[in-house]
Structures are given as C-alpha cells and as structure tokens.
GROMACS .gro file of N, CA and C in nm:
model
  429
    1UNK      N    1  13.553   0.439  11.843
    1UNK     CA    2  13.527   0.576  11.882
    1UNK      C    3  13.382   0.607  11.846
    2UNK      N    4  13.338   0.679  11.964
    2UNK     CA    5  13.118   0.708  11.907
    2UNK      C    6  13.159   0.829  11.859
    3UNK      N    7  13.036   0.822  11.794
    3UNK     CA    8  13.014   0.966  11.735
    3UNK      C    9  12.917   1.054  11.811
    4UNK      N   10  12.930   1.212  11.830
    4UNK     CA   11  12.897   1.315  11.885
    4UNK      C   12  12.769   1.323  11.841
    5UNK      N   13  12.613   1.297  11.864
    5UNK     CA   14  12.493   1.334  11.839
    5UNK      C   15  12.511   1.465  11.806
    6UNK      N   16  12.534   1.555  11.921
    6UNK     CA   17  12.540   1.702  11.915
    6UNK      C   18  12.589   1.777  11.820
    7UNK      N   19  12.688   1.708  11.756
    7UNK     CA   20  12.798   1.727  11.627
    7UNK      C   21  12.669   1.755  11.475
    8UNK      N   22  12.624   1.672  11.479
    8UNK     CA   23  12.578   1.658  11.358
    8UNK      C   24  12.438   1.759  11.351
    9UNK      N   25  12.380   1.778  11.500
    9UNK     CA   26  12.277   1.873  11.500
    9UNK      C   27  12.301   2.012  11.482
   10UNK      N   28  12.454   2.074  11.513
   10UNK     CA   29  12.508   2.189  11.482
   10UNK      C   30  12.503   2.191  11.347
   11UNK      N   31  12.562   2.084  11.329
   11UNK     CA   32  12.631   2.107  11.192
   11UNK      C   33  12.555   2.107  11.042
   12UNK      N   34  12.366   2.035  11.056
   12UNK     CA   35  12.282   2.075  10.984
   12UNK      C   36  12.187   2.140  11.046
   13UNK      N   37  12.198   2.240  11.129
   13UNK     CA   38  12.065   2.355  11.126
   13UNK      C   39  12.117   2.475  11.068
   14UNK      N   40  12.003   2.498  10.998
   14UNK     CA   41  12.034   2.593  10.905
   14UNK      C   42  12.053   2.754  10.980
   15UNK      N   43  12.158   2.783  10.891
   15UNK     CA   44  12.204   2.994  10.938
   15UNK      C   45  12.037   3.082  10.922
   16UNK      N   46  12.052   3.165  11.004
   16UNK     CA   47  11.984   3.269  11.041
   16UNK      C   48  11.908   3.320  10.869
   17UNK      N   49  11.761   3.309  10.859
   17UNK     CA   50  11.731   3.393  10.745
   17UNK      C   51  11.644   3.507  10.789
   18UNK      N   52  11.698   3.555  10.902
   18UNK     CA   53  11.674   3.726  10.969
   18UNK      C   54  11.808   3.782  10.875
   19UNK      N   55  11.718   3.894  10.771
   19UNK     CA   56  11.814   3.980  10.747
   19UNK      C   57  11.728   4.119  10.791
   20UNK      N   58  11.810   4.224  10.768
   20UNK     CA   59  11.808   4.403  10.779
   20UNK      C   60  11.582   4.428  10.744
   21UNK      N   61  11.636   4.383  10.617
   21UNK     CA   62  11.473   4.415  10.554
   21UNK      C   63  11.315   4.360  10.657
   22UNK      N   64  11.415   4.228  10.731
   22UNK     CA   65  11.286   4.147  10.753
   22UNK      C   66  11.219   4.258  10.878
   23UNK      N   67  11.276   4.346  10.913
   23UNK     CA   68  11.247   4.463  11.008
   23UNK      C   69  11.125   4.551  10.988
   24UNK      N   70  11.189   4.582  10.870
   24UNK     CA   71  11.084   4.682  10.776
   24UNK      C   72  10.937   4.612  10.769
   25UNK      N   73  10.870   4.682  10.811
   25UNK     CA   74  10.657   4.713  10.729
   25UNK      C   75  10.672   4.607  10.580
   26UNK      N   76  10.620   4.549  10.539
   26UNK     CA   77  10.623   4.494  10.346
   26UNK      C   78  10.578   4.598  10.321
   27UNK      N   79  10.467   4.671  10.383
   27UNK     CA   80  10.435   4.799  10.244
   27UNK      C   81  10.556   4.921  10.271
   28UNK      N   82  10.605   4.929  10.365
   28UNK     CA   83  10.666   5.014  10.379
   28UNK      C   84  10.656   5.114  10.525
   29UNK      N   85  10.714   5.238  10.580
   29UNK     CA   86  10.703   5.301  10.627
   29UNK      C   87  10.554   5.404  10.654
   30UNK      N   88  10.510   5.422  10.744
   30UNK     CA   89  10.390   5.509  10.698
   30UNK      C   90  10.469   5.622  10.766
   31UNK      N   91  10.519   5.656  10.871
   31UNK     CA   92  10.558   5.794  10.938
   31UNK      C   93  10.631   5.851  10.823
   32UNK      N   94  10.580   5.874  10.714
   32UNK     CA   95  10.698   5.913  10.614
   32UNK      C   96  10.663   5.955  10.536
   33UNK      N   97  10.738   6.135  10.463
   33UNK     CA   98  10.665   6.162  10.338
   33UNK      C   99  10.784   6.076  10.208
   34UNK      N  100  10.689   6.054  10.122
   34UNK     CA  101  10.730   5.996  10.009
   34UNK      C  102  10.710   6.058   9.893
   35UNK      N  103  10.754   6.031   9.799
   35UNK     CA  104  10.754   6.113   9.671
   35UNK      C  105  10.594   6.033   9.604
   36UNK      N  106  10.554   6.130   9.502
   36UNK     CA  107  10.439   6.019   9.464
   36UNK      C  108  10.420   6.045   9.314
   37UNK      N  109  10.435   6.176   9.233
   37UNK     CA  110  10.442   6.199   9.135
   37UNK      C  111  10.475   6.333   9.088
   38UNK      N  112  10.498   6.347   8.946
   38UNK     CA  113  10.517   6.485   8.875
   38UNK      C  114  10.440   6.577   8.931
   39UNK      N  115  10.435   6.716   8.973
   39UNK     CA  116  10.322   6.807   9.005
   39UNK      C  117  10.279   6.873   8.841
   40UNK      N  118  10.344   6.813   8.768
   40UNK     CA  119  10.294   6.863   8.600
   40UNK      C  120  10.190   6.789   8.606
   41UNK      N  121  10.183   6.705   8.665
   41UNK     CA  122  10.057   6.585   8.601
   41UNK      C  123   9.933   6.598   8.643
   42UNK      N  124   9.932   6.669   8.731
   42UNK     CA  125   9.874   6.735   8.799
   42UNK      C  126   9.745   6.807   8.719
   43UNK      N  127   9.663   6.815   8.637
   43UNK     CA  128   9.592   6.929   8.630
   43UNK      C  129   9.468   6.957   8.608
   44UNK      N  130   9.399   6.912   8.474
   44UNK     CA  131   9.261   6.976   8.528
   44UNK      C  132   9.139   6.836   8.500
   45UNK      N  133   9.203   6.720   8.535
   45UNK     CA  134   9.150   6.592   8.584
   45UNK      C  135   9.197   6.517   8.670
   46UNK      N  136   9.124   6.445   8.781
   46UNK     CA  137   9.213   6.368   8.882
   46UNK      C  138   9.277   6.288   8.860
   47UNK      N  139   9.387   6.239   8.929
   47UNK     CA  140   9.494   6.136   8.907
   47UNK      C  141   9.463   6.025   8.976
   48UNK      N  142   9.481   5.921   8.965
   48UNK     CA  143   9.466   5.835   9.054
   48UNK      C  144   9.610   5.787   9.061
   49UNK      N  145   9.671   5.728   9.251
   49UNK     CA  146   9.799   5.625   9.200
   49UNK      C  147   9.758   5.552   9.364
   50UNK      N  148   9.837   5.424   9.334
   50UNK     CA  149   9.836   5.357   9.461
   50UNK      C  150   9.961   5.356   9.557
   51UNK      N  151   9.976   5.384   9.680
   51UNK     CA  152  10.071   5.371   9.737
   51UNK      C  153  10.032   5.328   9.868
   52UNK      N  154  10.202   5.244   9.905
   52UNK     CA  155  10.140   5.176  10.036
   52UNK      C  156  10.045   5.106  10.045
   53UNK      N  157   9.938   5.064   9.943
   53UNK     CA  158   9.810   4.993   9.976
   53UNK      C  159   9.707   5.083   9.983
   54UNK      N  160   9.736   5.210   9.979
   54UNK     CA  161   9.629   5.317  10.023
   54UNK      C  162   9.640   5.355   9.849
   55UNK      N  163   9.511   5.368   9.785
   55UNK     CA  164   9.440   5.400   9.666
   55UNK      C  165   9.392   5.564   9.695
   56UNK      N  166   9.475   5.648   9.665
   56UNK     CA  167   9.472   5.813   9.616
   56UNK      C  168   9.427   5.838   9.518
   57UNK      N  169   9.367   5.972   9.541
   57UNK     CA  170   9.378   6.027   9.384
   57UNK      C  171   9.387   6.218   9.457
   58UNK      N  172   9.458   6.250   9.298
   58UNK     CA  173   9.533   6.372   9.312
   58UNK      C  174   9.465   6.478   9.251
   59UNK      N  175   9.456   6.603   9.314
   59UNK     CA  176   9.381   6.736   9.251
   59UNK      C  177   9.420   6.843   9.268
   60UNK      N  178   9.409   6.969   9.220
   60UNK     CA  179   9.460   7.069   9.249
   60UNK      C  180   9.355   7.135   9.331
   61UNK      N  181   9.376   7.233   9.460
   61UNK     CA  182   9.276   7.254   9.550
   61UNK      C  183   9.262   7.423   9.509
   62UNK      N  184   9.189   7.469   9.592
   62UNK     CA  185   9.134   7.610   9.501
   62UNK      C  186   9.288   7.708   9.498
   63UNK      N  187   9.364   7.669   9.590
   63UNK     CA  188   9.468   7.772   9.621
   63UNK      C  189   9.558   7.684   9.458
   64UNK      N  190   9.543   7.627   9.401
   64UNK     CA  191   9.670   7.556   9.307
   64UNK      C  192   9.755   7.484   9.334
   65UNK      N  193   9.729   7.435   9.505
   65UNK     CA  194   9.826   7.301   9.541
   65UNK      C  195   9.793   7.176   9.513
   66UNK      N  196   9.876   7.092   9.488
   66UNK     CA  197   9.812   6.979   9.446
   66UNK      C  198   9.742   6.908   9.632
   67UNK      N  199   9.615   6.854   9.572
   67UNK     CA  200   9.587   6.778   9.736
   67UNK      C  201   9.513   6.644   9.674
   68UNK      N  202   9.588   6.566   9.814
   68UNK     CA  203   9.513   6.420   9.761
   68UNK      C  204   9.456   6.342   9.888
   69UNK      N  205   9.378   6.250   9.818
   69UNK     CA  206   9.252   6.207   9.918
   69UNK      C  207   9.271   6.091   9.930
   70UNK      N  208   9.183   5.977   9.986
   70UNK     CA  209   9.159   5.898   9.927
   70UNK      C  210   9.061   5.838   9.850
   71UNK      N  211   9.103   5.729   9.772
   71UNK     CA  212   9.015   5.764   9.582
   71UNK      C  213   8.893   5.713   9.637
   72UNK      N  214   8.844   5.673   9.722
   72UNK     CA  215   8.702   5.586   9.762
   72UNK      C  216   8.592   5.665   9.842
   73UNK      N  217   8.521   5.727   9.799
   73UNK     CA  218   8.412   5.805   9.816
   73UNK      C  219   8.343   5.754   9.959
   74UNK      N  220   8.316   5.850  10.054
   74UNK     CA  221   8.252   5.821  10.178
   74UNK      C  222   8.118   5.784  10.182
   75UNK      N  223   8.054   5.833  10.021
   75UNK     CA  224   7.928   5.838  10.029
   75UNK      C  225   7.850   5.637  10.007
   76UNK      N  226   7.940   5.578   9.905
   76UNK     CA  227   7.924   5.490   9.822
   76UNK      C  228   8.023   5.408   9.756
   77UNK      N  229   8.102   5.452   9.772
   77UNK     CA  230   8.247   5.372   9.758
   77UNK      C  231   8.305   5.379   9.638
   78UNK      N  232   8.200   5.466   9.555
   78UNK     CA  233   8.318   5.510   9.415
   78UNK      C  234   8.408   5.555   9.375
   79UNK      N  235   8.479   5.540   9.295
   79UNK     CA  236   8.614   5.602   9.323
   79UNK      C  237   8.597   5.728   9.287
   80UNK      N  238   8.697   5.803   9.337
   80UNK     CA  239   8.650   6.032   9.310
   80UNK      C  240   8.766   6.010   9.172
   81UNK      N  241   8.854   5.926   9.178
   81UNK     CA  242   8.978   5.949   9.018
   81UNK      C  243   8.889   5.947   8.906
   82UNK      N  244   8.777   5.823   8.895
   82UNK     CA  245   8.729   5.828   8.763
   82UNK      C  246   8.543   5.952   8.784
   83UNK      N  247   8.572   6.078   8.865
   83UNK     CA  248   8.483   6.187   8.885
   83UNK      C  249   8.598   6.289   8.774
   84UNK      N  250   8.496   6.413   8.786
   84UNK     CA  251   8.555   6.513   8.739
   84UNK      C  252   8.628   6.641   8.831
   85UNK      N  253   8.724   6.717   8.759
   85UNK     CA  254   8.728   6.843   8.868
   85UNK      C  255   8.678   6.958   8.783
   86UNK      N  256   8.551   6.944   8.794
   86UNK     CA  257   8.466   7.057   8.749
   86UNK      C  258   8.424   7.220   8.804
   87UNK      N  259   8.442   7.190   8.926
   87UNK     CA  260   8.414   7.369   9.003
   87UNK      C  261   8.563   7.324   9.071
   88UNK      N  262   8.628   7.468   9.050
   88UNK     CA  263   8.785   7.479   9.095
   88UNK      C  264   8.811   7.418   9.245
   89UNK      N  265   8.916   7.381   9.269
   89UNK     CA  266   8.953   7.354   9.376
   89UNK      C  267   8.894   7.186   9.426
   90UNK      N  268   8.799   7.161   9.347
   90UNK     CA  269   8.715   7.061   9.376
   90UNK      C  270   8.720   6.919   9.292
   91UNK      N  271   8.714   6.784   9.333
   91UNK     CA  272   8.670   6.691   9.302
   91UNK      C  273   8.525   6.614   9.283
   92UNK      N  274   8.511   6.545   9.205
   92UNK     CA  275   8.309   6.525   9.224
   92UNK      C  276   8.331   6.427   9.193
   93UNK      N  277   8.270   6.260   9.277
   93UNK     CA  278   8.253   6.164   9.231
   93UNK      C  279   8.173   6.148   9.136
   94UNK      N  280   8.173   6.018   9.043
   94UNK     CA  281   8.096   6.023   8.903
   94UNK      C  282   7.933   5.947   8.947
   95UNK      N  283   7.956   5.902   9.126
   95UNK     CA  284   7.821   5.813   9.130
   95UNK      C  285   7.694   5.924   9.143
   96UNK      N  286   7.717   5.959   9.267
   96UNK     CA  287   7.628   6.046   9.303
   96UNK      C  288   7.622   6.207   9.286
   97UNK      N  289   7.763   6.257   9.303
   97UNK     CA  290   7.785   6.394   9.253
   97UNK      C  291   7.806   6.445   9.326
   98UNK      N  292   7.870   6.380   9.493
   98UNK     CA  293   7.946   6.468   9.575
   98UNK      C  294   8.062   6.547   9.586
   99UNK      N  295   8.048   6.611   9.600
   99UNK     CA  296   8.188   6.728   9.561
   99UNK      C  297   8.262   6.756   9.622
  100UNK      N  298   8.363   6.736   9.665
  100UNK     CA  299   8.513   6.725   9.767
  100UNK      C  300   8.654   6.842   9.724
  101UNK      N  301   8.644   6.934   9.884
  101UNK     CA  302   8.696   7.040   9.864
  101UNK      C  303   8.859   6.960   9.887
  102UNK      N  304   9.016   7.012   9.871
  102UNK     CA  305   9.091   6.938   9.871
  102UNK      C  306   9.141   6.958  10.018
  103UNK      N  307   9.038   6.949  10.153
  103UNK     CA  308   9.072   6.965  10.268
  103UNK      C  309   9.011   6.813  10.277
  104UNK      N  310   8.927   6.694  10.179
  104UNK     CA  311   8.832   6.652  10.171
  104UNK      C  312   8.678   6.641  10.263
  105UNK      N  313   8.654   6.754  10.260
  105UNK     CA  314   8.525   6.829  10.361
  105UNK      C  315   8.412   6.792  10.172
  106UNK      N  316   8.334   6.728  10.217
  106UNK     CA  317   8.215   6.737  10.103
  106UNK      C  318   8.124   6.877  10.126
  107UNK      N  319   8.191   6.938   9.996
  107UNK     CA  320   8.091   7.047  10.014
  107UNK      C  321   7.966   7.106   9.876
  108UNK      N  322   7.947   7.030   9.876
  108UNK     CA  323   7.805   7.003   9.756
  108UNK      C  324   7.780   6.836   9.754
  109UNK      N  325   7.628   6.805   9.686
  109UNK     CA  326   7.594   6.672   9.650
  109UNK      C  327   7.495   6.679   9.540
  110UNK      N  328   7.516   6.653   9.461
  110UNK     CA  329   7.411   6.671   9.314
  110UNK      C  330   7.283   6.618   9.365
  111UNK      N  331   7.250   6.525   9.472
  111UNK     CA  332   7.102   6.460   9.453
  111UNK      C  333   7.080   6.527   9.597
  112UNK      N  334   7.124   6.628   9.648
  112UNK     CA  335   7.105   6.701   9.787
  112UNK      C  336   7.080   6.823   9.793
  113UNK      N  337   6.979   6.858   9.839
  113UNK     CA  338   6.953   7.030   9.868
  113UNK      C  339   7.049   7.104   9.883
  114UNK      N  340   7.050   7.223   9.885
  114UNK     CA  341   7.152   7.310   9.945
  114UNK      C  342   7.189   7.305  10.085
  115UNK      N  343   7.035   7.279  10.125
  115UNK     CA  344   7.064   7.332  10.280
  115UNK      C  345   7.078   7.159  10.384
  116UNK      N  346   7.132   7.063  10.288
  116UNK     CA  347   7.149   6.937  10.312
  116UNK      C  348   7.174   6.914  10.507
  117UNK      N  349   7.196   6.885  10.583
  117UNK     CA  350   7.237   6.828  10.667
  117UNK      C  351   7.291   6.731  10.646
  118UNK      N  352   7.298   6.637  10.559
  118UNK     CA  353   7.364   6.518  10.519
  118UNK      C  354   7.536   6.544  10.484
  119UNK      N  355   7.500   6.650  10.410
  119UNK     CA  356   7.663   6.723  10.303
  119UNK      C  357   7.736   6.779  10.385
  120UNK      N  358   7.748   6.800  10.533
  120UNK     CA  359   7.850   6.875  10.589
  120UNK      C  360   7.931   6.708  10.680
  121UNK      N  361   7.862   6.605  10.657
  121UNK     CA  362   7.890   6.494  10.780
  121UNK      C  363   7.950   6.406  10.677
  122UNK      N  364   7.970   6.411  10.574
  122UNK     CA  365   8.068   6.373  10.427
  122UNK      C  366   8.245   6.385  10.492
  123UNK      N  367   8.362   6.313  10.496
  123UNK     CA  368   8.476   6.383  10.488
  123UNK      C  369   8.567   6.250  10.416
  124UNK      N  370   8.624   6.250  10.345
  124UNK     CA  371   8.695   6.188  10.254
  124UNK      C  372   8.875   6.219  10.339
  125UNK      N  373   8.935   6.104  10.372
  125UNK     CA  374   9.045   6.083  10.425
  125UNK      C  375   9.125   6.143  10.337
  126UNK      N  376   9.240   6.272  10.413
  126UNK     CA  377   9.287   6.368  10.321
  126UNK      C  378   9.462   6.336  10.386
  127UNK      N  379   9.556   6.325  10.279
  127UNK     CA  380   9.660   6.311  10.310
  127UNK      C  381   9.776   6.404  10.277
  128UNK      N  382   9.811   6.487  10.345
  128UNK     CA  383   9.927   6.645  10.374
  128UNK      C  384  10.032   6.572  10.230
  129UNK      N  385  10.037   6.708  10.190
  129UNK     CA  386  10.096   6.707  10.019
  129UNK      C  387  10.217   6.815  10.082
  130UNK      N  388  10.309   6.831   9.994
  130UNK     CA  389  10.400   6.924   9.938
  130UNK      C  390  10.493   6.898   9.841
  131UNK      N  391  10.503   7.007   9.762
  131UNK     CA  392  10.539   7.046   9.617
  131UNK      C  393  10.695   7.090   9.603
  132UNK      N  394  10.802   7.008   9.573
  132UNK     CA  395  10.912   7.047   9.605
  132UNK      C  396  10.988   7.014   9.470
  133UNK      N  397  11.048   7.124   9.374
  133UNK     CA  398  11.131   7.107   9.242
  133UNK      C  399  11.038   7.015   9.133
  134UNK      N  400  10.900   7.077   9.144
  134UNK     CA  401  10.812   6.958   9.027
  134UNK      C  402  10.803   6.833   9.136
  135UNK      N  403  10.852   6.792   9.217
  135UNK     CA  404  10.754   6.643   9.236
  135UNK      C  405  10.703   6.668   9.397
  136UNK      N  406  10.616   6.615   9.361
  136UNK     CA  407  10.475   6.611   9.494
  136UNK      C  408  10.560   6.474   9.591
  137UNK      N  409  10.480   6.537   9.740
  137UNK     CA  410  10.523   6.449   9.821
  137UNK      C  411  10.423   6.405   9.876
  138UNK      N  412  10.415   6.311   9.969
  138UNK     CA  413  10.284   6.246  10.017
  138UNK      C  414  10.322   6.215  10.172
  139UNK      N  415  10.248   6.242  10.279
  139UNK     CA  416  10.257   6.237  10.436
  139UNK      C  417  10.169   6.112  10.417
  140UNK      N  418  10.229   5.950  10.466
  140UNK     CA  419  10.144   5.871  10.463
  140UNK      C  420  10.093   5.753  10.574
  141UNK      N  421  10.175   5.877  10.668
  141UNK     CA  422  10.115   5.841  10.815
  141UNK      C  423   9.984   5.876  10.866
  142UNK      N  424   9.990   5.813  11.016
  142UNK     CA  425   9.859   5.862  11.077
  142UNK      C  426   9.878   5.991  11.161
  143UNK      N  427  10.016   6.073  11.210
  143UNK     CA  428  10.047   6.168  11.285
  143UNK      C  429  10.048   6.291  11.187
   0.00000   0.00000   0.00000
C-alpha cells in the first residue's frame, strides 16, 4: 500500500497564527480619546508623558484646563516639559524662550522683538483634552 504525499503535507503545516490582536495598530488606535493622567498632576509645571509614540507634555491653559502639546518645540526641537509655565496659561521652552499658549499658537520669544514676524508662524501640534471625574483624556487622532 503507498503512502498519500498529500497526507503528510496537511498534516505538518502549521495552524493559523492570525489572531483578533494581529488587526489592531501595535501602538494602538489613534481615532480615539484615551485616558492619559490625573488632572491633580496637573499644575504649576509641565508634565511630560508618552503615548502612542507621540511625546506630550501637559499644562494648564489660561482658562484652567489642562492642554497638551507636543513636547518638541517647533522652534529647535527642545522639549517644552523640561521649560517652565511661567506667565499663566502658558508654556516656555528652556532653549530659546518661546512661549506657547495652550491652543499651541507661539505667542512670545525671549530672543524676539515684540513686533516679531517670526512669533506668529511658530505652532506647536496641539492635541483636544477633556477633564472627566479627575482624569484627563487625550484625542489622539488626526480628525
């Protein structure tokens, strides 16, 4: 009696390693708000946290909402977490001394005139917050 070639090719190829997850983004979802931290933590220095791959940092904006950006400065690439929030509502990187309202619109620059033309063409990638029972949420899509 021969034996079935076909037999033995069924019978070692290996089962399916498509599961549910392999669907999913690795970083995750972006159309999606996510939780990101305490709004206690919130207060009168920036936060920095990473999510998704995208490097934030967190501030309170002049109204007292928390708003967050992203931590890498348009001007120079420093991060705004290790700046201060020295005039309310505002963030200031520690390189140059641009100052980021929490719409991230640069609206001051320490080494820039007042009447700059440079300081209004500044905008720091700003990502939609809300404040729900103490913890902050984060919109970390592109819509």
């Amino acid at each position: 009696m021969g034996r079935n070639p076909s037999a033995d090719t069924q019978a070692s190829a290996p089962a399916s390693q498509t599961g549910p997850f392999d669907y999913c983004p690795k970083q995750g979802f972006r159309e999606y708000w996510y939780p990101a931290l305490e709004g206690g933590t919130v207060r009168r220095r920036p936060v920095p946290l990473t999510m998704l791959g995208e490097d934030l940092v967190f501030f309170r904006d002049r109204d007292g909402a928390v708003a967050a950006l992203s931590d890498w400065c348009p001007h120079r690439g420093a991060r705004l977490s290790l700046g201060v929030c020295e005039f309310p509502g505002t963030v200031t990187c520690p390189y140059h001394g641009y100052t980021f309202d929490g719409s991230g619109q640069c609206v001051a620059g320490l080494i820039e005139s007042p009447s700059s033309r440079f300081v209004p063409t500044l905008k720091a990638r700003r990502f939609p917050t809300a404040e729900r029972l103490g913890i902050v949420f984060v919109w970390m899509g592109e819509t």
